[in-house]
Coordinates of C-alpha atoms in Angstrom, one line a residue:
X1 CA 76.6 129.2 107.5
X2 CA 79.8 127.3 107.1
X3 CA 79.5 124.3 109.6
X4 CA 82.3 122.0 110.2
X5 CA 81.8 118.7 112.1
X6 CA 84.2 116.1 113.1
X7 CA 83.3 112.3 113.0
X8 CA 80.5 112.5 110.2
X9 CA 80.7 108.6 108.8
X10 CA 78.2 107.2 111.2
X11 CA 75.7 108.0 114.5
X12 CA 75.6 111.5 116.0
X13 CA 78.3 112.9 113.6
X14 CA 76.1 112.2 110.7
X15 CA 72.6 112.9 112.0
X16 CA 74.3 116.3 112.5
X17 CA 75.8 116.9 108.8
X18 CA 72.1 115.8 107.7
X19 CA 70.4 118.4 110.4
X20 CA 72.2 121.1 109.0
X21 CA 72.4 120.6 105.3
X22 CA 68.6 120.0 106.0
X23 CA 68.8 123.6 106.9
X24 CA 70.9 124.9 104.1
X25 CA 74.0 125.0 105.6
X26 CA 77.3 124.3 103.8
X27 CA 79.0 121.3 105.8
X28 CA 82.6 120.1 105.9
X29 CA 83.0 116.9 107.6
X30 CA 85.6 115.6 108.7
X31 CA 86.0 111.9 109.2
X32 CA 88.8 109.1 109.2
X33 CA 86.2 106.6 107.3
X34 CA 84.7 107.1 103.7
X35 CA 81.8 109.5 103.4
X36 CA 78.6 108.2 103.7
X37 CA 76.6 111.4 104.0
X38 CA 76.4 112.1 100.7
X39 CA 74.3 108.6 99.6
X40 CA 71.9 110.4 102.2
X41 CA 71.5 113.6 100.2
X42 CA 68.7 115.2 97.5
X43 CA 70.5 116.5 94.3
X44 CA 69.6 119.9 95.8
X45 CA 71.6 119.7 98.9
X46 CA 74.3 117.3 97.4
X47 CA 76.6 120.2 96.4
X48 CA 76.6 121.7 100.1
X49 CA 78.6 118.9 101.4
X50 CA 82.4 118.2 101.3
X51 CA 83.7 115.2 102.7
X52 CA 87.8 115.2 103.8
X53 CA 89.2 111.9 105.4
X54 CA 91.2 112.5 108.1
X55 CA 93.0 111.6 111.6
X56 CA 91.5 114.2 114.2
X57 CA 94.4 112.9 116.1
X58 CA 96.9 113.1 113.6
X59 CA 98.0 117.1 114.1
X60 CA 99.4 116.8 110.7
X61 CA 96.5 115.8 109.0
X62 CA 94.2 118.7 109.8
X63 CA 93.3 120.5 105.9
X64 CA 93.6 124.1 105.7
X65 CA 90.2 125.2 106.0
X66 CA 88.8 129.1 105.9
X67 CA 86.4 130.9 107.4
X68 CA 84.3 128.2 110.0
X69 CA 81.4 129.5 111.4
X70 CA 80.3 126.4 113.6
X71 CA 82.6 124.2 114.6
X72 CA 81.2 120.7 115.9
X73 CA 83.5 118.7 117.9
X74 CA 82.2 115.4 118.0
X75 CA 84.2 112.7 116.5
X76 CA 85.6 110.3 119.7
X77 CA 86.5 106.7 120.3
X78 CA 85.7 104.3 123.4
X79 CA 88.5 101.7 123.6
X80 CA 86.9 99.0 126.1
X81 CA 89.7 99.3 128.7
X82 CA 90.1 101.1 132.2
X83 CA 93.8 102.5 130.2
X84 CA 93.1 103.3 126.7
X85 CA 95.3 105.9 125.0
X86 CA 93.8 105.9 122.2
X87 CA 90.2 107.3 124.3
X88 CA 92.7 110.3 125.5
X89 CA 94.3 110.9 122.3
X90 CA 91.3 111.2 119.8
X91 CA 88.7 112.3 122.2
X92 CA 91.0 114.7 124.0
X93 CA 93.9 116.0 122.0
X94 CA 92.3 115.6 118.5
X95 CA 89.8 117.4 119.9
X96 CA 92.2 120.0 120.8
X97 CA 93.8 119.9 117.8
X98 CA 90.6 120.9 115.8
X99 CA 89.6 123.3 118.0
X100 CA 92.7 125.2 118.3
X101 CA 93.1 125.1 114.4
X102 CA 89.6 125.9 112.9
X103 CA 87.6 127.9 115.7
X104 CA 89.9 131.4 117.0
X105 CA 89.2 133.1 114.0
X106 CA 87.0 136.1 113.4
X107 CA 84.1 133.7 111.5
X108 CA 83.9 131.9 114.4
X109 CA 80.1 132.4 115.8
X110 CA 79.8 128.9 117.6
X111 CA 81.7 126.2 119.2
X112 CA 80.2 122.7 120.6
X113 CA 81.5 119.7 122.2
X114 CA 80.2 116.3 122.2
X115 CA 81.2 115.5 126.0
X116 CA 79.4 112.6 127.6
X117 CA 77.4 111.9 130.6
X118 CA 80.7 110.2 131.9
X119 CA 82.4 113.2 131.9
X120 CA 79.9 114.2 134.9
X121 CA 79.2 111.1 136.3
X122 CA 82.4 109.2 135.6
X123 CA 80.7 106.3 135.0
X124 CA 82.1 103.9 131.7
X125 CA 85.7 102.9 131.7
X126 CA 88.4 105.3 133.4
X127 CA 90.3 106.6 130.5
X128 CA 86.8 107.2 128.4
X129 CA 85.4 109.2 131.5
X130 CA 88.7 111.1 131.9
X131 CA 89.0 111.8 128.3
X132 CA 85.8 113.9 128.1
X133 CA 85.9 115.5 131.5
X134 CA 88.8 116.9 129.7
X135 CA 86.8 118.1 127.2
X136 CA 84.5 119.8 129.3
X137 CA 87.4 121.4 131.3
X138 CA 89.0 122.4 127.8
X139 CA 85.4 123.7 126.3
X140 CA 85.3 126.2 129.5
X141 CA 88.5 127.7 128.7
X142 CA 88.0 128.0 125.1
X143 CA 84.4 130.0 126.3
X144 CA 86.5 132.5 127.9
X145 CA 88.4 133.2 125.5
X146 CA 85.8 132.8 122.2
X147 CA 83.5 135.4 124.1
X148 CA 86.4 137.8 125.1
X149 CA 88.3 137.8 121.5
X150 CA 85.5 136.9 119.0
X151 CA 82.3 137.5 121.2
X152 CA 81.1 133.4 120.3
X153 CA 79.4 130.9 122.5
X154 CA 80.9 127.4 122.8
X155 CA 79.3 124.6 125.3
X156 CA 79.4 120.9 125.7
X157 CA 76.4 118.3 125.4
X158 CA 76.5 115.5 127.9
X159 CA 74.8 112.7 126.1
X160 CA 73.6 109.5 127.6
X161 CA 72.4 106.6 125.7
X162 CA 72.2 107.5 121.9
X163 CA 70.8 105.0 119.5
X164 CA 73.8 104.7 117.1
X165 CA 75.6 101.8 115.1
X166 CA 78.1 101.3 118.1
X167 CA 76.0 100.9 120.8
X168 CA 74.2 97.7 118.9
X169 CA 75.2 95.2 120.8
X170 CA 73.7 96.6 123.9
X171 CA 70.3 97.6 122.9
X172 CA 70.0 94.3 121.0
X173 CA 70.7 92.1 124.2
X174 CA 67.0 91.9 126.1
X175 CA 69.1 91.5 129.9
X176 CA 71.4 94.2 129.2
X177 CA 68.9 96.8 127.9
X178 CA 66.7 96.0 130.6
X179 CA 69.4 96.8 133.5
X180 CA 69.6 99.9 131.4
X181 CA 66.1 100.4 131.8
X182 CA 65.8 100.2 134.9
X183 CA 67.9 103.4 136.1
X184 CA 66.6 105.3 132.7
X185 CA 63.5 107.2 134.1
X186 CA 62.3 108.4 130.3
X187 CA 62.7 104.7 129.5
X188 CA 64.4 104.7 126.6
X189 CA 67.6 106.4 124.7
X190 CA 67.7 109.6 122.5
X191 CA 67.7 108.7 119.0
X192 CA 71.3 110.2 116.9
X193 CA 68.5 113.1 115.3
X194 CA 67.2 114.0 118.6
X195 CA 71.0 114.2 119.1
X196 CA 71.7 116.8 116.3
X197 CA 68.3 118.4 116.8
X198 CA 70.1 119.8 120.2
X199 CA 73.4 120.2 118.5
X200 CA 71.5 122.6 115.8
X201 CA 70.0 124.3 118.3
X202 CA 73.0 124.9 120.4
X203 CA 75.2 126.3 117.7
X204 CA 72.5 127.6 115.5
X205 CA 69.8 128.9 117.6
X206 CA 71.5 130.1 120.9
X207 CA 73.2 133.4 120.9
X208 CA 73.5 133.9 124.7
X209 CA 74.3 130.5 126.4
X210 CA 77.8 130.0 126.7
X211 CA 80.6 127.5 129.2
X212 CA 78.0 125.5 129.8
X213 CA 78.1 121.4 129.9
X214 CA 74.3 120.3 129.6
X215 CA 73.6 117.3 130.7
X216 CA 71.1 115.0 128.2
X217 CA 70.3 111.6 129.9
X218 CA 66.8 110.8 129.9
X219 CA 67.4 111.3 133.6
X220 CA 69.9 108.0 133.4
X221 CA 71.0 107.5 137.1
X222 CA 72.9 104.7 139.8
X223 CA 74.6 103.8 137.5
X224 CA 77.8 103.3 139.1
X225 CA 77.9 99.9 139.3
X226 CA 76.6 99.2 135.6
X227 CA 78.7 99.7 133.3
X228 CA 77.7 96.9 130.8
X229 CA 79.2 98.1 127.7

């Protein structure tokens, strides 16, 4: 399958490239940092991997690519602030941007969008939240219209905690991590492979679910009042 995958650099992004190279997939990732998937790979699986730096945001920016089978949305940004435009312009409209360019085609077979428990919840800062409820919104429109024209699922993943390079600082602080704790039931966060082993499964396993956001929290909860990013 011909797999492309936005933010592949670091955390979920690359866990993903990995997951499906692992399964002999040929991967295009897109990222606006250097590739460091490649460092990662056997001389087997090496030549399956092209790496094009990028601005998801950026319209202009997008390369021509052909023939996408599974197109993973996943690169995003969280500024820090309540008004960040930057959280609706790359997590949003680049989003749209890649989607809208790369997935209604006739390869097309899957579509999935890294969303966010925030986009449920709207917990985290106000302009994060917003920018991935928009996702969702925009990944239910593009269902209707993959399955009518091309017949091809597309869903969202609404991921809690991940254990990635940018969530660091939280797991590394003792009092933090243990307020997070404390409304995690499972006790703990998904690790970035347990991350792309659901990706994998959503856009190379299922055939039948489809404008669905699935919600993957370790049963996170109250956690209105504790944001403590």
């Amino acid at each position: 399958m011909k797999v492309l995958i936005t933010g592949t650099s670091s955390g979920i992004g690359r866990a993903c490239a990995l997951k499906f190279l692992a399964e002999k997939n040929t991967v295009i990732g897109l990222d606006k940092n250097a590739n460091t998937v490649s460092r990662e790979l056997s001389a087997e699986n090496a030549p399956l991997y092209t790496h094009i730096v990028c601005d998801i945001s950026d319209r202009d920016s997008l390369p021509e690519i052909e023939g996408v089978e599974i197109l993973v949305n996943n690169a995003g940004v969280q500024g820090g602030c309540n008004v960040c435009a930057d959280d609706i312009k790359v997590n949003l409209m680049g989003t749209i941007f890649v989607t809208e360019k790369y997935a209604f085609q006739p390869e097309i077979k899957s579509v999935l969008f890294n969303a966010s428990v925030s986009a449920l919840t709207g917990n985290e800062f106000a302009s994060y939240a917003a920018s991935k409820a928009g996702v969702v919104g925009y990944m239910k429109n593009c269902a209707i219209r993959l399955a009518n024209e091309f017949h091809a699922v597309c869903n969202a993943l609404c991921f809690g905690g991940v254990e990635t390079e940018l969530n660091g600082h939280v797991m590394r602080d003792e009092i933090l991590w243990k307020k997070i704790m404390d409304v995690t039931p499972l006790k703990r966060w998904a690790s970035a492979e347990e991350a792309a082993e659901w990706i994998y499964f959503m856009c190379a396993v299922n055939k039948f679910c489809t404008g669905q956001a699935i919600e993957i929290s370790g049963g996170e909860r109250n956690c209105a009042d504790l944001f403590v990013w």
